[in-house]
Coordinates of C-alpha atoms in Angstrom, one line a residue:
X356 CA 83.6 126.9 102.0
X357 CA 80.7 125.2 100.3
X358 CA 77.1 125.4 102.3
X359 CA 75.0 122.3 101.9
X360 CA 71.7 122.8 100.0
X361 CA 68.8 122.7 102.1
X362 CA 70.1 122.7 105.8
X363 CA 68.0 123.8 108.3
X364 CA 69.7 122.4 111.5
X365 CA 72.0 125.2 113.4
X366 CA 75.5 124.9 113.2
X367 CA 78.7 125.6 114.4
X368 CA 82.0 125.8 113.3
X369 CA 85.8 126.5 114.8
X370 CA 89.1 125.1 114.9
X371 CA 90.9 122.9 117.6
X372 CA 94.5 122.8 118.2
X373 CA 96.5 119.5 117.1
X374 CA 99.9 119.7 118.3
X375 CA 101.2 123.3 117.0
X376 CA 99.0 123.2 114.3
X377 CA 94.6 123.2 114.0
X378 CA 91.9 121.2 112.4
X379 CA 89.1 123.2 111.5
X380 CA 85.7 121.3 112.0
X381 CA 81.8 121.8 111.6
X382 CA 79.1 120.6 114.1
X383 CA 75.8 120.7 112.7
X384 CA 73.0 119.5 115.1
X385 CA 73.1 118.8 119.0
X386 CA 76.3 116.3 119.8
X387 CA 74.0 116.5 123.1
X388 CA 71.1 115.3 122.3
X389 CA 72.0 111.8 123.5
X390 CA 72.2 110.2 119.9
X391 CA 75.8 109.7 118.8
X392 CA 77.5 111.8 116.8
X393 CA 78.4 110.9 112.5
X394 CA 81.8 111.9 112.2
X395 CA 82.4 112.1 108.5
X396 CA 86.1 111.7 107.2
X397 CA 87.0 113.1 104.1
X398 CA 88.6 111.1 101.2
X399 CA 92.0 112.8 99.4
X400 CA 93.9 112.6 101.1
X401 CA 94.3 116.0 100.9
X402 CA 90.6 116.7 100.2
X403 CA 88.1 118.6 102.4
X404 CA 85.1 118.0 103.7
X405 CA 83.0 120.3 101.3
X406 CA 82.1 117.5 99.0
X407 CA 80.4 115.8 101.3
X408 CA 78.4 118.5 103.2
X409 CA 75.0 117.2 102.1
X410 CA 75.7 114.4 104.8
X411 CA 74.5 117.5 107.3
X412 CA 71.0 116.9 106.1
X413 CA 71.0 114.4 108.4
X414 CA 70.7 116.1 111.7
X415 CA 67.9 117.2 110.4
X416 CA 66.5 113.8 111.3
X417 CA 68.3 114.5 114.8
X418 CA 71.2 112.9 114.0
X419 CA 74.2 115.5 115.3
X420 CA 76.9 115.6 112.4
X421 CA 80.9 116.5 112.5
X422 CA 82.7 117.6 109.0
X423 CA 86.2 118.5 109.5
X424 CA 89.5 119.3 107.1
X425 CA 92.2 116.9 107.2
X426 CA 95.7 118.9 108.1
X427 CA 97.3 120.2 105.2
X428 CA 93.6 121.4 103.3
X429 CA 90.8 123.4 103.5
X430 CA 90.0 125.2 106.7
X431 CA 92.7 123.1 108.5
X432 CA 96.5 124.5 109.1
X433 CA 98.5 124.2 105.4
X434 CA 102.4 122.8 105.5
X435 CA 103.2 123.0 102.0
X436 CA 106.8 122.8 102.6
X437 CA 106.3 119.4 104.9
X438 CA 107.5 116.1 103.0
X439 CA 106.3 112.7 102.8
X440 CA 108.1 111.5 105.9
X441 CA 105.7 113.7 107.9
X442 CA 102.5 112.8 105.9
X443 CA 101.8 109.6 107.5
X444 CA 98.7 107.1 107.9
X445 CA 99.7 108.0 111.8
X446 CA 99.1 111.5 112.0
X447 CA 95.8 111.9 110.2
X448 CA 94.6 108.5 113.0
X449 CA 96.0 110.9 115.8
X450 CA 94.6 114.2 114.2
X451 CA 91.2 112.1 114.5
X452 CA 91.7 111.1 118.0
X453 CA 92.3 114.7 118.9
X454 CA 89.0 115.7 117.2
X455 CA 87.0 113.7 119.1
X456 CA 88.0 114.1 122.1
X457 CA 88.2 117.8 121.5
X458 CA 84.7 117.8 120.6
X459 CA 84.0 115.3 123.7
X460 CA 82.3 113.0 121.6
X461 CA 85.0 110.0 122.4
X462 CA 82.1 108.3 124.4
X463 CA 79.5 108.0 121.8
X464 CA 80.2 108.2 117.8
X465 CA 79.5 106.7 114.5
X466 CA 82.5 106.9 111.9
X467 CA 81.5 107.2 107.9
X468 CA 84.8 107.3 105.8
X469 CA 84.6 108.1 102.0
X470 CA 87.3 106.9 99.8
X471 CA 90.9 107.9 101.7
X472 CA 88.7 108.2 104.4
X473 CA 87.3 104.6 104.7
X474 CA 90.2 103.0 104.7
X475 CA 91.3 105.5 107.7
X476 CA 88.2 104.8 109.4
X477 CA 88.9 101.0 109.1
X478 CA 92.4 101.6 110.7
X479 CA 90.8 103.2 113.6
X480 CA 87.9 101.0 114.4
X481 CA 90.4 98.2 114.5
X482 CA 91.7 100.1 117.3
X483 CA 88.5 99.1 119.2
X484 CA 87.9 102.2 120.7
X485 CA 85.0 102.1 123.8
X486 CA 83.1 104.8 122.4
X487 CA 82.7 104.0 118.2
X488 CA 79.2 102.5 118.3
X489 CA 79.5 102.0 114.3
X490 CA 81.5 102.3 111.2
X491 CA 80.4 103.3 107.4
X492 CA 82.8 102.2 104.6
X493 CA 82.0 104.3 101.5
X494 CA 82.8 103.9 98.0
X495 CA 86.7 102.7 99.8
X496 CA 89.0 100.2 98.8
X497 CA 90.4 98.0 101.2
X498 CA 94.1 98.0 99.7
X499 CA 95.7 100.1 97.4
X500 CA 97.4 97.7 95.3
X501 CA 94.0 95.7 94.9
X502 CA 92.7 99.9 93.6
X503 CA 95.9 100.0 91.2
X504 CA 95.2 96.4 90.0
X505 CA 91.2 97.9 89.0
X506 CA 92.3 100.8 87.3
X507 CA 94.3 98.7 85.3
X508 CA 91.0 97.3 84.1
X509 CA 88.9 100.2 84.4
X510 CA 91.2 102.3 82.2
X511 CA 91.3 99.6 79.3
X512 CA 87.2 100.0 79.0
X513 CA 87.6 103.7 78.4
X514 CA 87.3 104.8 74.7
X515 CA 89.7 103.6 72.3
X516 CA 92.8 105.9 72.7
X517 CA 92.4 107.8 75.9
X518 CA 94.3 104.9 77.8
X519 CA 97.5 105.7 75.2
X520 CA 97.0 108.9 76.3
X521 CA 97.0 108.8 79.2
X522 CA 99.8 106.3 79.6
X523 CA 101.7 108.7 77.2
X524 CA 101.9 111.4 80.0
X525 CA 102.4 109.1 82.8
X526 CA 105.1 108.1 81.1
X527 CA 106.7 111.2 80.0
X528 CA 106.1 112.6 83.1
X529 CA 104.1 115.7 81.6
X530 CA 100.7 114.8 83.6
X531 CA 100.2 118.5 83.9
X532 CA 99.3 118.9 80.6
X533 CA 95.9 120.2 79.2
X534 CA 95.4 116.8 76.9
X535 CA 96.0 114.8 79.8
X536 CA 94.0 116.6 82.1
X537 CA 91.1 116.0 79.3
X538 CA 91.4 112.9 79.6
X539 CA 91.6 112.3 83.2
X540 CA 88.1 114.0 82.7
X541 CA 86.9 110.8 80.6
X542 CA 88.1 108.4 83.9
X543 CA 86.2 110.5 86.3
X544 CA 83.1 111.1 84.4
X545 CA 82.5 107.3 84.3
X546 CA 84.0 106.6 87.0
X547 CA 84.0 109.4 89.8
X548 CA 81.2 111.6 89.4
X549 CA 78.4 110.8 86.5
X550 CA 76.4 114.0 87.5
X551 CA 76.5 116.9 84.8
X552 CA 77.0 119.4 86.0
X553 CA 78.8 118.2 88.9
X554 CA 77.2 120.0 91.9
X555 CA 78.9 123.0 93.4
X556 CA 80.2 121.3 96.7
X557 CA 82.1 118.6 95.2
X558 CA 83.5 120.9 93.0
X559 CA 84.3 122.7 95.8
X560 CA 86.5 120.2 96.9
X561 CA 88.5 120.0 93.6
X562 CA 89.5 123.6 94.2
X563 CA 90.7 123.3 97.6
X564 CA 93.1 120.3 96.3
X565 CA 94.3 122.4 93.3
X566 CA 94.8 125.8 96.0
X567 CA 97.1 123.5 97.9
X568 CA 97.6 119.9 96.2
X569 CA 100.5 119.3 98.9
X570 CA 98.7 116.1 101.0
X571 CA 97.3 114.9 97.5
X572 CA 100.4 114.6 95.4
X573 CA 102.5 113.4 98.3
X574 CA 100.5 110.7 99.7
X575 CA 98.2 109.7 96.4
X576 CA 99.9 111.1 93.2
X577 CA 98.7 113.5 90.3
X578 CA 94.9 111.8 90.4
X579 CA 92.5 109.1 91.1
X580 CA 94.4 106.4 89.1
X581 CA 97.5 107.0 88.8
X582 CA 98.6 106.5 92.8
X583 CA 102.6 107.0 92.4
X584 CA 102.3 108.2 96.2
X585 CA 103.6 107.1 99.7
X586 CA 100.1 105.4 100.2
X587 CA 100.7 102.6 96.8
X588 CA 101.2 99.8 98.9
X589 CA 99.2 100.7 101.6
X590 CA 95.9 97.9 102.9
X591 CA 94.2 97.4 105.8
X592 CA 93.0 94.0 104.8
X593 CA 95.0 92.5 107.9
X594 CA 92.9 94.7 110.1
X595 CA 89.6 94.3 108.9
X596 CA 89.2 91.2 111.1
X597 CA 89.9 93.2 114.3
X598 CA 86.6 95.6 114.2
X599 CA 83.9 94.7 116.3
X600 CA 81.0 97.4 115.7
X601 CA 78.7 96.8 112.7
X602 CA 79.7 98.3 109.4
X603 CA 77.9 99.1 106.4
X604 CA 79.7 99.2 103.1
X605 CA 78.4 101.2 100.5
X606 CA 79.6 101.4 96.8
X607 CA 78.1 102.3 93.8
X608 CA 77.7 100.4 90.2
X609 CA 79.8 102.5 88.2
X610 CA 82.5 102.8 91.3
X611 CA 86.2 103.6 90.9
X612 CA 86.3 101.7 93.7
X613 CA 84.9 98.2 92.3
X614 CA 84.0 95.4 94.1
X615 CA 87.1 93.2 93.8
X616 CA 88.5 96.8 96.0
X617 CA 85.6 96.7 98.4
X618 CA 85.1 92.8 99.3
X619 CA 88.0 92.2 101.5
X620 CA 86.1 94.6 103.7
X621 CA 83.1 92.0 103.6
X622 CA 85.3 89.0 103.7
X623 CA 87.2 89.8 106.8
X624 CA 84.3 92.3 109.1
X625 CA 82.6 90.3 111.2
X626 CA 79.3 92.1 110.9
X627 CA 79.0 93.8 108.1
X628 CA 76.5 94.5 105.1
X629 CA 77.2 95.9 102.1
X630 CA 74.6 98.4 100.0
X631 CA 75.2 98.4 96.5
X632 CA 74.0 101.9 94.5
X633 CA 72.9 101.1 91.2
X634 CA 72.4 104.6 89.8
X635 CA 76.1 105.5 91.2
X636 CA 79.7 105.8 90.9
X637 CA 81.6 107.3 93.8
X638 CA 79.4 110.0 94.9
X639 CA 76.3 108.2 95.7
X640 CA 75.3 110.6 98.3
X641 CA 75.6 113.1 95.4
X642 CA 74.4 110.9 92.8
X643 CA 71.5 109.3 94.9
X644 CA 70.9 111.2 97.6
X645 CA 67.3 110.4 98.9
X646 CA 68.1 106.7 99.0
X647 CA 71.4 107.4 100.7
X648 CA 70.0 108.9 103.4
X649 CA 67.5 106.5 103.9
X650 CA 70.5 104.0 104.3
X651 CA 72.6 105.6 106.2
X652 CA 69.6 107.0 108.4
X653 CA 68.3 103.4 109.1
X654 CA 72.0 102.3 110.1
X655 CA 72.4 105.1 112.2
X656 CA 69.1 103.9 114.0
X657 CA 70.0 100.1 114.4
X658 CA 73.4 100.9 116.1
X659 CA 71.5 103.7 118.4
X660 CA 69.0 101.1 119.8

């Protein structure tokens, strides 16, 4: 696992039981220092949490912070011979659930969810829960076929002929191959991660999902924009409505996740604001890290008061 540059706050790290199987998970900072806790979910799915470790940094500020793996990655329990009928939208809200009320941090939370992982964040604040005293929606669409819709568009802006390319695999059904794989590199240089070179953690991450690209390929398909998986028609527009806490939404200018992806979130949340990273595409706490955590540390402190 990755270790997040700079971090000075003492952590811990183990594994709780969920069902037969574990989620591994990180606490850096005090949970008990009566400030809640950031739980930070992953995107993927089928990702891990290394990418996003520099969120830590954060309890240096006395903010305690939770990273975990998703099942099926990383530190977490691997079922590479489990199908798509058991990697559901349901288990990964119930592995969440189990997290935090393993780590007894039920009562008093904040939830920031990253791509995959804002959209599950959405589903579970609309669960009301007593204890989630915010929500962070980062660099997330709102709908998958609203994402499929803007890579549609996103795709046609990218030098002449890597689209045919692309679209030539896709196709053929060959998207394992090295001049496809190039060009997926065009998308997610623009698109993904503008950084050069892209920083240890979140490559990290890209090695965990190629060690075990089970959850990924099931549930998403062979990349960012090309979602062939059990998750292409999934939204949680219709549930936006239902959360209560305040939300921040966060997105960047150069975004795979564009703004006709992320505005159904600021439609339909009742109290909501949305930060817009100029400098960014959908690593902003990578990309712009000093005024990321000045954002997220001011909405941490206006949903603590």
């Amino acid at each position: 696992m990755a270790t997040a540059p700079g971090l000075a706050a003492p952590s811990a790290k183990g594994q709780l039981s969920f069902g037969e199987w574990h989620t591994w998970y990180r606490v850096t900072g005090d949970p008990g220092s009566g400030r809640p806790a950031l739980v930070v979910v992953h995107g993927g799915p089928g990702s891990t949490h290394d990418y996003l470790l520099r969120i830590a940094e954060l309890a240096e500020d006395g903010w305690p912070v939770v990273h975990y793996d998703q099942l099926g990655n990383g530190g977490s329990t691997h079922l590479p011979e489990k199908g798509a009928d058991f990697w559901t939208v349901r288990l990964f809200q119930d592995e969440l659930d189990n997290l935090l009320k393993g780590l007894g941090i039920a009562d008093d939370y904040v939830l920031f969810g990253h791509s995959w992982g804002g959209l599950l964040a959405a589903r579970h604040a609309a669960e009301r829960p007593a204890g989630l005293r915010g929500l962070v929606i980062a660099n997330s669409p709102a709908s998958y076929p609203l994402w499929l819709q803007e890579m549609k568009v996103l795709r046609a802006q990218l030098p002449p002929g890597t689209d045919d390319t692309l679209r030539r695999h896709e196709e053929a059904g060959t998207t394992d191959s090295e001049e496809y794989r190039e060009a997926v590199k065009v998308f997610y240089a623009r698109h993904v991660c503008r950084l050069r070179p892209w920083p240890r953690e979140f490559m990290a991450s890209f090695y965990e999902i190629a060690n075990d690209p089970t959850v990924y390929h099931t549930m998403n398909g062979p990349n960012e924009f090309h979602v062939i998986g059990t998750l292409k028609d999934w939204s949680v527009v219709e549930y936006c409505s239902a959360i209560e806490v305040p939300t921040l939404l966060i997105s960047g200018r150069h975004d795979e996740a564009t703004p006709v992806t992320v505005r159904p979130y600021a439609e339909h949340i009742p109290d909501v604001r949305w930060e817009l990273f100029e400098e960014s595409s959908h690593q902003p706490h990578l990309e712009e890290p000093e005024r990321f955590r000045t954002v997220l540390g001011d909405f941490l402190k206006s949903v603590s008061e």
